[in-house]
Coordinates of C-alpha atoms in Angstrom, one line a residue:
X823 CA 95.7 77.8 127.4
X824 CA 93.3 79.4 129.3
X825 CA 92.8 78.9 132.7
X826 CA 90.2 79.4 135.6
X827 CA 90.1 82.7 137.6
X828 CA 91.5 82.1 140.5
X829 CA 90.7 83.8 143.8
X830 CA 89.7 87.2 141.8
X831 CA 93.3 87.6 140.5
X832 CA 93.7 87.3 137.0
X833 CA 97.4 85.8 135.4
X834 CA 98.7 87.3 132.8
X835 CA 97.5 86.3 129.5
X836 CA 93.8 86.7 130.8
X837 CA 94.0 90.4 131.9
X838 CA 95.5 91.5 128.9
X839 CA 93.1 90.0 126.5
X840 CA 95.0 87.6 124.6
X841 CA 92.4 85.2 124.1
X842 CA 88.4 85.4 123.9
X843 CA 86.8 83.9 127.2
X844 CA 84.4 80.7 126.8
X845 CA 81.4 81.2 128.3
X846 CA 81.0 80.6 132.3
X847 CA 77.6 78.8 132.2
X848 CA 78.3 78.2 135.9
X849 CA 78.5 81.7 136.7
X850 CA 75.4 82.3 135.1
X851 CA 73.4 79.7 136.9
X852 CA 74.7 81.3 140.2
X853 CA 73.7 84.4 139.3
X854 CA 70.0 83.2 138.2
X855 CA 69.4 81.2 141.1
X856 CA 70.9 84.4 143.8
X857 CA 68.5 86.3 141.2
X858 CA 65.4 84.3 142.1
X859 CA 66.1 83.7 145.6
X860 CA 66.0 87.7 145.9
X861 CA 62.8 87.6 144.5
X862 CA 61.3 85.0 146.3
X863 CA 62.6 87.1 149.2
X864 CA 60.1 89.6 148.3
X865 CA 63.3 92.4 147.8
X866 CA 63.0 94.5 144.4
X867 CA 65.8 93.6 142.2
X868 CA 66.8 96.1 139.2
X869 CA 69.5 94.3 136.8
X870 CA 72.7 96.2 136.3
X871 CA 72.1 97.8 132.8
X872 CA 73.9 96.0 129.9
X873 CA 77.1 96.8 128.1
X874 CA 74.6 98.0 125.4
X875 CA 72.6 100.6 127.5
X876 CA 75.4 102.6 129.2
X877 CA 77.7 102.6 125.6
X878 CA 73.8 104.3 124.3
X879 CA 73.9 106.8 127.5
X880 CA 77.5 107.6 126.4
X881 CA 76.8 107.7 123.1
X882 CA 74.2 110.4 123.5
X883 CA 76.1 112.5 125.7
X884 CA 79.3 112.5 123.1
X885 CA 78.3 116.7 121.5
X886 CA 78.2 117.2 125.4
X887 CA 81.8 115.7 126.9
X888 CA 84.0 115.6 124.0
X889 CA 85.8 118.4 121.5
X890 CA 86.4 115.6 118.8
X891 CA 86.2 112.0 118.8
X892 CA 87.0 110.0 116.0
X893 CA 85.6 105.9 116.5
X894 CA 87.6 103.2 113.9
X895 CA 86.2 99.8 113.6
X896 CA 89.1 96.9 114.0
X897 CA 88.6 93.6 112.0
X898 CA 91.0 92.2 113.8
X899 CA 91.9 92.9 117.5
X900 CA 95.2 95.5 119.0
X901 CA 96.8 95.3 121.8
X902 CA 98.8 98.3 122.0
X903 CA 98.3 101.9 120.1
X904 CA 101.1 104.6 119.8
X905 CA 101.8 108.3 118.5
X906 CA 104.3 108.7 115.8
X907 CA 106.0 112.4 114.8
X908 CA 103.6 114.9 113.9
X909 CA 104.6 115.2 109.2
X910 CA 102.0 118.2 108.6
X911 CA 100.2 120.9 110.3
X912 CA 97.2 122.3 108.3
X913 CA 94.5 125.1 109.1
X914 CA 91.8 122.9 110.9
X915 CA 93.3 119.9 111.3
X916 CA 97.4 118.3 111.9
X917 CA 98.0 114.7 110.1
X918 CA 100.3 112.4 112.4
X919 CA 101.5 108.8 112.1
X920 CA 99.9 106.3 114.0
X921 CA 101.0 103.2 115.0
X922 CA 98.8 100.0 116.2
X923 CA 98.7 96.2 115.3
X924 CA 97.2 93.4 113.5
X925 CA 96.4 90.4 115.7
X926 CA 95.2 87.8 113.5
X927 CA 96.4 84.6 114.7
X928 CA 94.5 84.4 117.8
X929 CA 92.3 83.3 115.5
X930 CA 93.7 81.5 112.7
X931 CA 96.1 79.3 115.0
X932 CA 97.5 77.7 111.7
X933 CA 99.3 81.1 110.8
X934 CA 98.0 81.3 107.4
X935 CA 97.2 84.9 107.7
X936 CA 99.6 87.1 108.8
X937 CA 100.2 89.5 112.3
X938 CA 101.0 93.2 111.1
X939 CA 102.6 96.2 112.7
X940 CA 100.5 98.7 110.9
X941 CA 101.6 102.6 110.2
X942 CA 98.9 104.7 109.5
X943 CA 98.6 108.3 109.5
X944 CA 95.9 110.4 111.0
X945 CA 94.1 114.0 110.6
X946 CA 94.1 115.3 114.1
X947 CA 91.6 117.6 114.2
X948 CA 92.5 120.8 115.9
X949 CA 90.5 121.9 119.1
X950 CA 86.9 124.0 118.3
X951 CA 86.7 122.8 114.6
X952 CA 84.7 120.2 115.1
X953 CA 80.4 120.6 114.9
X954 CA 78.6 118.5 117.8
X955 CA 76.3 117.2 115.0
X956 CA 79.4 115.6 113.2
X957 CA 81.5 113.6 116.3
X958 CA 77.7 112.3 117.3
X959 CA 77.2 111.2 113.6
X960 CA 79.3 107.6 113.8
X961 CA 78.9 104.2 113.1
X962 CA 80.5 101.4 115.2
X963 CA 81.2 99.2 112.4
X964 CA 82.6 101.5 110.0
X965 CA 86.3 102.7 109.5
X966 CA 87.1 106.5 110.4
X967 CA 88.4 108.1 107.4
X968 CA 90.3 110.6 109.8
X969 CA 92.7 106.7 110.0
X970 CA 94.6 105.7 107.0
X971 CA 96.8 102.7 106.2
X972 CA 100.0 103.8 105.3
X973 CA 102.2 100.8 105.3
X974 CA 102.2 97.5 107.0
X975 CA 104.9 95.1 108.3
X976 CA 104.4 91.5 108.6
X977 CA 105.3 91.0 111.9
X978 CA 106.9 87.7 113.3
X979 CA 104.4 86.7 115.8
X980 CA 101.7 88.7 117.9
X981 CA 102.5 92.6 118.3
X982 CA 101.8 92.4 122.3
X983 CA 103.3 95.7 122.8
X984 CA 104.8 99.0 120.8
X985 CA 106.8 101.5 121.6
X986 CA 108.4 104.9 119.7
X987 CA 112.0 105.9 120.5
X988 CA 111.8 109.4 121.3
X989 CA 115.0 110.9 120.2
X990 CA 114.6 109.1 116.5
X991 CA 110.9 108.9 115.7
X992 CA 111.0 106.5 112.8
X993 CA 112.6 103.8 115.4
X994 CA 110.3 101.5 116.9
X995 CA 110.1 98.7 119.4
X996 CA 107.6 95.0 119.5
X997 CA 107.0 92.7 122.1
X998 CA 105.9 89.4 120.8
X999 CA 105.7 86.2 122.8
X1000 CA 109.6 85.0 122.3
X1001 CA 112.4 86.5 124.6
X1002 CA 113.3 88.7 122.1
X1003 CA 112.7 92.9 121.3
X1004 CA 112.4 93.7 117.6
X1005 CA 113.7 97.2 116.5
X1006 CA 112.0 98.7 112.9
X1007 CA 113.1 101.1 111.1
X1008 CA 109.2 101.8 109.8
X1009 CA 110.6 104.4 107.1
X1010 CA 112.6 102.6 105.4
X1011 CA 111.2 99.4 106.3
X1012 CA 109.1 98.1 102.6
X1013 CA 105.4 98.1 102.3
X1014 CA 103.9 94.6 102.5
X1015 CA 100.9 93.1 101.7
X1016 CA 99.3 90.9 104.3
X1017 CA 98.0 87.8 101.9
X1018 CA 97.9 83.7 102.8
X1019 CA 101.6 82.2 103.5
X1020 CA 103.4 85.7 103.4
X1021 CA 106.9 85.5 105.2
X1022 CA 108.0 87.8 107.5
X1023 CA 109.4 91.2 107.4
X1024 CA 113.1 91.4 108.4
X1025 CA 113.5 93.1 111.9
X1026 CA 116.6 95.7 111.6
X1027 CA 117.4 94.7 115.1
X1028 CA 116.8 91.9 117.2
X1029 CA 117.9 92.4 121.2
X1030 CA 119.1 89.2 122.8
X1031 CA 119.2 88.7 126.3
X1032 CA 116.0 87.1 128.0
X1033 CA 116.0 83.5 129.0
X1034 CA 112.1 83.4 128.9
X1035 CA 109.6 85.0 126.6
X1036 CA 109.0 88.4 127.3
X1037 CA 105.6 89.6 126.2
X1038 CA 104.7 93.1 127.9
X1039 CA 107.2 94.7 129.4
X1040 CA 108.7 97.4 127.4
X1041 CA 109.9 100.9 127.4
X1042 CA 112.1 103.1 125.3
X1043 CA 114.4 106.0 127.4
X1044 CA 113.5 109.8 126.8
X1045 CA 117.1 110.9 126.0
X1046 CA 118.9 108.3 125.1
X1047 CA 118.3 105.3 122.5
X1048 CA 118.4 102.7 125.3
X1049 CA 115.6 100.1 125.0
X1050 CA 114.2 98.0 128.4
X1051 CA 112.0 95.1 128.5
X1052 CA 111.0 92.3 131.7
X1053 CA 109.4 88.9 130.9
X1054 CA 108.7 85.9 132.3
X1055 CA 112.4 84.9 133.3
X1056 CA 111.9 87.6 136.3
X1057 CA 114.4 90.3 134.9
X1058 CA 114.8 93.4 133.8
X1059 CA 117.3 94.0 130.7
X1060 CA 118.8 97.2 129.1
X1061 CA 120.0 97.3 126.0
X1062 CA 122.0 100.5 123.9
X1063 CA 120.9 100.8 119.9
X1064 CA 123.4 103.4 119.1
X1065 CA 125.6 102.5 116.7
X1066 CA 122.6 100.3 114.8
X1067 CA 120.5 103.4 114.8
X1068 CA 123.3 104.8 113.1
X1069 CA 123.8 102.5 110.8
X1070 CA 120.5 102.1 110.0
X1071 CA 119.3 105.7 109.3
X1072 CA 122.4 106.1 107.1
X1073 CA 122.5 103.6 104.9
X1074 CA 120.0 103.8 102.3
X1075 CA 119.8 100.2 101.1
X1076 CA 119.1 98.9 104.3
X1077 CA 115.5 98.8 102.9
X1078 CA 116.2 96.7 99.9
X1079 CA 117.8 94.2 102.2
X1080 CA 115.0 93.9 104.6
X1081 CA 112.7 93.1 101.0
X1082 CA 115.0 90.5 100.1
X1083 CA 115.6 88.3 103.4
X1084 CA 112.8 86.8 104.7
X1085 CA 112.4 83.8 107.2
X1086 CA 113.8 80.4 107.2
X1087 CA 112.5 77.9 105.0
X1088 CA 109.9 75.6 106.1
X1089 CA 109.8 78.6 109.2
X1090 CA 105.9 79.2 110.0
X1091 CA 105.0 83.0 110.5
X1092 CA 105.4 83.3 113.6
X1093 CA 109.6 83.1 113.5
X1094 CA 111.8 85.7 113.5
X1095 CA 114.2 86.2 110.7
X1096 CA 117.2 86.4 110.5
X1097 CA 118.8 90.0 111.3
X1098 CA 121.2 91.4 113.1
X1099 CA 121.2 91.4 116.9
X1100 CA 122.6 93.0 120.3
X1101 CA 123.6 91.8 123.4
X1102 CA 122.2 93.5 126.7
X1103 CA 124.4 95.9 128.7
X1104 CA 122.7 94.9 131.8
X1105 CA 120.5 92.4 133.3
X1106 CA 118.8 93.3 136.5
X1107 CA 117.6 90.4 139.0
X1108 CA 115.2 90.9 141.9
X1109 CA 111.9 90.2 141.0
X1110 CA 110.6 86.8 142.0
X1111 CA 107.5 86.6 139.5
X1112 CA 107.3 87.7 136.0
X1113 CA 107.7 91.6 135.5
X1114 CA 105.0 92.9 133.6
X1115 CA 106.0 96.6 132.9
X1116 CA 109.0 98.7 133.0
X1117 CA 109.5 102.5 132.4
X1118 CA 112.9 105.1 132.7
X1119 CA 112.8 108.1 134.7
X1120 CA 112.6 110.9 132.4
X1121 CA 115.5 112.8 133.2
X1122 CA 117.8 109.8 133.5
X1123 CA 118.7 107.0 130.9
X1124 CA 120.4 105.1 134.1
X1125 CA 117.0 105.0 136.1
X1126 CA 114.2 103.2 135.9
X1127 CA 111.1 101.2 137.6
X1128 CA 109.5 98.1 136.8
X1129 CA 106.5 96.0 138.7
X1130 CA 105.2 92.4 138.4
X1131 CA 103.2 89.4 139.5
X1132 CA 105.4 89.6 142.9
X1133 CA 102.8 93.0 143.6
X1134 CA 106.9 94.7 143.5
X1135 CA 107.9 97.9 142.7
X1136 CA 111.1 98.1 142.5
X1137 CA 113.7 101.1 141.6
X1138 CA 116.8 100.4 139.4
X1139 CA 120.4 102.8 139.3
X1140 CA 122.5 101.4 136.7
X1141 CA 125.6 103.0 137.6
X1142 CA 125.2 101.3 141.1
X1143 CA 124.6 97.8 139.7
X1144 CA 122.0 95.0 139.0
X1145 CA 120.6 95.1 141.9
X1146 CA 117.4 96.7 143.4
X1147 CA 118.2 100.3 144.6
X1148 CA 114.7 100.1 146.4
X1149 CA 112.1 97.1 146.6
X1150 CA 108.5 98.0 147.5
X1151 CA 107.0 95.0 148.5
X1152 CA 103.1 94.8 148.4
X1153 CA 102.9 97.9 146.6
X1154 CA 99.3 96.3 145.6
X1155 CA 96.8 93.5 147.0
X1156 CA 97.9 91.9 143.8
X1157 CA 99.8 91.7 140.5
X1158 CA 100.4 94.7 139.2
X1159 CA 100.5 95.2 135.4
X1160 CA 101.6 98.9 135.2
X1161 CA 104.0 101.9 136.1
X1162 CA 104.6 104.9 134.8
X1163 CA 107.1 107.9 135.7
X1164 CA 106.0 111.3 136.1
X1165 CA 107.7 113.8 133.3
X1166 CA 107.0 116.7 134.8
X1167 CA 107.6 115.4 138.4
X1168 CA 110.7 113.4 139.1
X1169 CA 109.3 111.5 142.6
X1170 CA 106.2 110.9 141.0
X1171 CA 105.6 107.2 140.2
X1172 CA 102.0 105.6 138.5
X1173 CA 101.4 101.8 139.2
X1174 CA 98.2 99.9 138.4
X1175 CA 97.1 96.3 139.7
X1176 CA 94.7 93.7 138.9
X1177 CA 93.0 94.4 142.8
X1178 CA 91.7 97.4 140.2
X1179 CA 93.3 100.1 141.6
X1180 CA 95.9 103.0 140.9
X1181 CA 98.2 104.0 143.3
X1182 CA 100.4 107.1 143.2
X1183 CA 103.9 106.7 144.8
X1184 CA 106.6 109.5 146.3
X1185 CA 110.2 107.9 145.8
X1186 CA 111.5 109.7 148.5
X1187 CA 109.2 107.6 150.8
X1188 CA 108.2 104.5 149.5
X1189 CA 107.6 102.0 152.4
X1190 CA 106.6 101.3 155.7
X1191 CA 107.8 98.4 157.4
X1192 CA 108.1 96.8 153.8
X1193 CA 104.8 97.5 152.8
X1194 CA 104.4 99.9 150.0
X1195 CA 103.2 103.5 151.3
X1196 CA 100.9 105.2 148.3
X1197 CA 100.4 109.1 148.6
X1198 CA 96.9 108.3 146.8
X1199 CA 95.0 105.3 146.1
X1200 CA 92.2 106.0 142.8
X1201 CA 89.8 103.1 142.8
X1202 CA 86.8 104.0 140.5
X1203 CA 87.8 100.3 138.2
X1204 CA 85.8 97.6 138.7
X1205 CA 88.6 95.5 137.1
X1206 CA 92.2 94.8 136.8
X1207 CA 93.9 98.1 135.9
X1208 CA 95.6 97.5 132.6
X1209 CA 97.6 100.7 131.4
X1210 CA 98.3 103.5 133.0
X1211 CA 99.9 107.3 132.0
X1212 CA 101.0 110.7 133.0
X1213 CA 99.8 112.9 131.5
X1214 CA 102.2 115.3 129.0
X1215 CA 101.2 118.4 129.7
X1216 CA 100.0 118.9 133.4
X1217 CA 102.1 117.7 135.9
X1218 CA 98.8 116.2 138.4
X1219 CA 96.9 114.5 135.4
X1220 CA 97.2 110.9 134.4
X1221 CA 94.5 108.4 132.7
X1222 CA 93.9 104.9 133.3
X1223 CA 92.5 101.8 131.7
X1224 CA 91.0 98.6 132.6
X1225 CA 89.1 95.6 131.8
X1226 CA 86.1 96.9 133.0
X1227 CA 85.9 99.2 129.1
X1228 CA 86.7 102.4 131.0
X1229 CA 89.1 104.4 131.0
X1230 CA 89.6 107.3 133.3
X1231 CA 91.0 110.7 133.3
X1232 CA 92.2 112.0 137.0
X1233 CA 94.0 114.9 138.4
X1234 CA 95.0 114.3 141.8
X1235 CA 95.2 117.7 143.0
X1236 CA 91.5 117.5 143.6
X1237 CA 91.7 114.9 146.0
X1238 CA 92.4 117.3 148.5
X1239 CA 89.8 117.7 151.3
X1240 CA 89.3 121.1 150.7
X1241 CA 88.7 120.1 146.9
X1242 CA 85.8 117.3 147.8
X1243 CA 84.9 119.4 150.4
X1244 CA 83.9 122.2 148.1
X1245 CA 82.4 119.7 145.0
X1246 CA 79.9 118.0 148.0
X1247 CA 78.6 121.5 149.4
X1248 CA 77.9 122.4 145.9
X1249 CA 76.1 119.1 144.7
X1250 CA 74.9 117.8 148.2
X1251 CA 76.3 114.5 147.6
X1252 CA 79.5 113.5 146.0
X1253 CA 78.7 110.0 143.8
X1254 CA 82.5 110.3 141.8
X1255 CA 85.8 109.1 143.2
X1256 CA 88.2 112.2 144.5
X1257 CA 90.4 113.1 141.5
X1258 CA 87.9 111.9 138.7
X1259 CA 88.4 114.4 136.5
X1260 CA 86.9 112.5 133.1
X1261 CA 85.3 109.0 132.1
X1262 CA 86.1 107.7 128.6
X1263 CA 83.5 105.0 128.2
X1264 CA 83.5 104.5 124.3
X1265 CA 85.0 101.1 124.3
X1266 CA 82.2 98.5 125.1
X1267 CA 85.4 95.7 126.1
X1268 CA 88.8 95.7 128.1
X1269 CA 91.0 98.7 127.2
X1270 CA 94.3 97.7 126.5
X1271 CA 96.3 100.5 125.7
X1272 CA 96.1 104.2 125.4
X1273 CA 98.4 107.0 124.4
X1274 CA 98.5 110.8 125.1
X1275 CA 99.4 112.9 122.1
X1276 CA 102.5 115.0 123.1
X1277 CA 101.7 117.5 120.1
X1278 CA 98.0 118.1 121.2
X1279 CA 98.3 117.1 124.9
X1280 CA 94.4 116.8 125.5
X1281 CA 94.0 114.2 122.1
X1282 CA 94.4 110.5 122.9
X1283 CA 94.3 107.4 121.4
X1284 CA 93.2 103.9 123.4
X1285 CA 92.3 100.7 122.0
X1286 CA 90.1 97.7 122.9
X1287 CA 90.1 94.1 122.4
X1288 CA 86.5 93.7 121.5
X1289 CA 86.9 89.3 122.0
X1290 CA 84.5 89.1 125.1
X1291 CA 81.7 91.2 124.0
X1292 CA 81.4 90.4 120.4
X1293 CA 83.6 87.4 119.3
X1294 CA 86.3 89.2 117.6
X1295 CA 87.8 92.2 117.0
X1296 CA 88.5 96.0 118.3
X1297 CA 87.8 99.9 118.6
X1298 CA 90.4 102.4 118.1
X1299 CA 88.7 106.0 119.4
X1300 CA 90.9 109.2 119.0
X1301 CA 89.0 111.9 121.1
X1302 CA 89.4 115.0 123.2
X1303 CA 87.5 115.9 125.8
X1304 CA 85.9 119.3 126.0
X1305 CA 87.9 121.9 127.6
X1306 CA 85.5 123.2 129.7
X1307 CA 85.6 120.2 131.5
X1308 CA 89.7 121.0 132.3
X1309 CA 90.0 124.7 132.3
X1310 CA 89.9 126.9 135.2
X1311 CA 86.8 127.3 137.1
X1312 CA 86.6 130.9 136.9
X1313 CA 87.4 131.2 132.8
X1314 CA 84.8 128.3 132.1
X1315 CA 81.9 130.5 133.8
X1316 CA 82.9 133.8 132.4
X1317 CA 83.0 131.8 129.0
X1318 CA 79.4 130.6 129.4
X1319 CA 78.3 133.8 131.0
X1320 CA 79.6 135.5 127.3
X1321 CA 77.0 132.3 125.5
X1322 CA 74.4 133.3 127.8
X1323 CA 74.3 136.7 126.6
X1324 CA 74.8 135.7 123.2
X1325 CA 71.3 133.0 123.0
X1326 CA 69.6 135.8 124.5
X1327 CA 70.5 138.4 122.1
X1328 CA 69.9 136.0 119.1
X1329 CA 66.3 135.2 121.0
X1330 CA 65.4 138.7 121.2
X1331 CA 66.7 139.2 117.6
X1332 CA 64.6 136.9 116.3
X1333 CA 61.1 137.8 117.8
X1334 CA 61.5 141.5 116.4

């Protein structure tokens, strides 16, 4: 059920987009009577441009900002978008599986249609391949054909969250709304067909342990096939997959067995089968709202963070027990909806909140009398943060998204005085946020998921829930920016410097 915003704090199934918003004719009236007393007033007032007019501003500056960009039209809405293994690497281009998600019944409520985990593979185009003319030339409501279906599994249920194991690539993770993960096997899973009344594909693993459904909250460990998930029953579990992996990836007719068993009869779609399942090997309590996200440290498979609608951050040891190793109270204004654990730097922890800002942490000096003590505080959102994420490759540059349909590239080492310092005696007048490195702003709705590509570390994915601005729907953009935006100072003038000299040889060629 939808509810009223309350106080400028969104709950949790409004910020992530779950539903499209009715109409606040209220709001409008407010805003057209403020409207005409300003004119009455005698003040000029200029109305902020439309959603419309700045996507055409971006949309013209795309052969500009971006090395490739790829735009794929969603008939039905995603909520989360993930990297698979790299299968093929060519001369101009790499293919890659994809992974994203079908959410059909927020609209047909009866669950006559079915939700789908979708596997597709990709042609990654490789960096300087791409002609300006060709990654302007796009059309909003067309599919790319860069994104291909490759299978599809009917999926038990709304695919709220995905997530790839990294140490067997063809294992991956759902969140749906039910207290339960599902594991797939997605290679040896069978290919469905989404059609009226189909029944559900056969999870190869389902992990027990939440009391309360747990919708959001999930993470799978760097080095070791542990799984972690927080929901609404205000804990964190941990589960081990180990010996079902195993099993799973050695047995070839586990895939004949998922074809054969479906759900319970007289089960609507959105039950799980039946399958087998695993018990947690921890459950961690200290949260006092629901936990919203939860990530490992990447060098341990016994560490890890989560945050929630408590505006916690709290550390976890599991060798030390279930309880907090280090609470951060009022690590935000408000609920917070995101972490994320620095790869290439251990004390480096993301979070993002729906007071629409990102907040870097140290974990060797959290808080200050209680209250959460952020190194840096990015606040360039004009709405609940939504995802956040390190990035692979550089150690200082992350990207977040938000309901405001941007989603931002930083690098916090240019939020040192010296930095802005330098960028406002150059300009005269510094109009970005320190650390703004980028600003994707493709998506013309709330963006509510994005990945970095580990094989091409500058290539993302991100996704949008296109409900509010057109009824239905979403965009899935793969894109890079260009890397003169990135590179060293010094090497991106000496570059243009060498295209200089080039246009005005061909200029002079050409009047002879």
């Amino acid at each position: 059920m939808e509810t009223p915003q309350q106080g400028g704090v969104v709950k949790k199934k409004e910020t992530r987009g779950r539903k499209p918003k009715p109409k606040d004719d209220k709001k409008d009236e407010q805003q057209q009577q403020q409207h005409g007393k300003t004119v009455k007033e005698g003040k000029k007032s200029h109305p902020p441009p439309s959603v419309d007019d700045k996507y055409t501003q971006w949309k013209s500056l795309v052969p500009v900002l971006y090395d490739w960009l790829a735009n794929h039209n969603l008939v039905w809405p995603s909520l989360s978008c993930r990297w698979g293994p790299q299968l093929e690497q060519a001369t101009y281009k790499n293919r890659q599986r994809l992974y994203l998600s079908e959410q059909v019944s927020l609209f047909l409520t009866d669950g006559s249609v079915p939700n789908t985990l979708v596997i597709a593979n990709c042609e990654v185009v490789k960096p300087r391949v791409a002609a300006a003319e060709h990654i302007s030339q796009f059309n909003e409501e067309a599919r790319s054909p860069f994104v291909k279906k490759f299978k599809t599994i009917i999926h038990p249920g709304e695919v709220n969250r995905i997530r790839e194991l990294p140490t067997n690539s063809k294992i991956v993770a759902t969140h749906t709304d039910s207290p339960d993960v599902l594991i797939w096997d997605v290679e040896s899973q069978p290919n469905r067909h989404a059609v009226l009344g189909a029944t559900n594909s056969r999870p190869d693993l389902i992990l027990t342990g939440h009391q309360d459904n747990a919708e959001f909250a999930l993470a799978m460990c760097p080095t070791e096939p542990y799984v972690l998930s927080g929901g609404k029953d205000k804990s964190v579990v941990l589960w081990s997959i180990q010996d079902h992996i195993t099993s799973t990836a050695t047995d070839p007719k586990s895939g004949e067995s998922n074809a054969k068993q479906t759900s319970k009869s007289g089960e609507g779609n959105d039950k799980v089968a039946d399958g087998p399942s695993v018990g947690p090997r921890g459950i961690f309590h200290g949260h006092e709202d629901t936990v919203e996200d939860v990530t490992f440290c990447p060098f341990s498979a016994q560490e890890f963070c989560s945050v929630g609608d408590d505006s916690c951050l709290i550390l976890w040891d599991a060798r030390v027990g279930t309880s907090p190793v280090v609470k951060v109270e009022k690590a935000h204004n408000a609920d917070l909806h995101c972490v994320d654990w620095n790869p290439n730097d251990v004390n480096l922890i993301l979070t993002g909140s729906a007071d629409n800002s990102v907040r870097m942490f140290d974990r060797r000096n959290l808080t200050s009398n209680g209250i959460g003590s952020p190194i840096h505080k990015f606040e360039s959102h004009k709405a609940a943060v939504l995802c956040v994420q390190w990035s692979p490759d550089k150690s200082s540059v992350f990207g977040s998204s938000a309901e405001d349909g941007l989603l931002n590239i930083w690098d916090y080492e240019k939020c040192s005085l010296m930095q802005i310092g330098k960028r406002v005696e150059r300009s005269g007048k510094s109009h970005s946020s320190p650390g703004l490195l980028f600003q994707h702003a493709g998506h013309r709705d709330k963006v509510v998921d994005f990945h970095w590509n580990a094989y091409d570390p500058w290539t993302i994915v991100s996704v949008s829930d296109d409900c509010d601005s057109t009824g239905g729907g979403g965009t899935l953009q793969i894109w890079r920016m260009s890397d003169l935006i990135y590179r060293p100072e010094e090497e991106v003038l000496a570059e243009l410097e060498k295209f200089k000299s080039h246009v005005v040889e061909c200029a002079s060629k050409s009047e002879k």
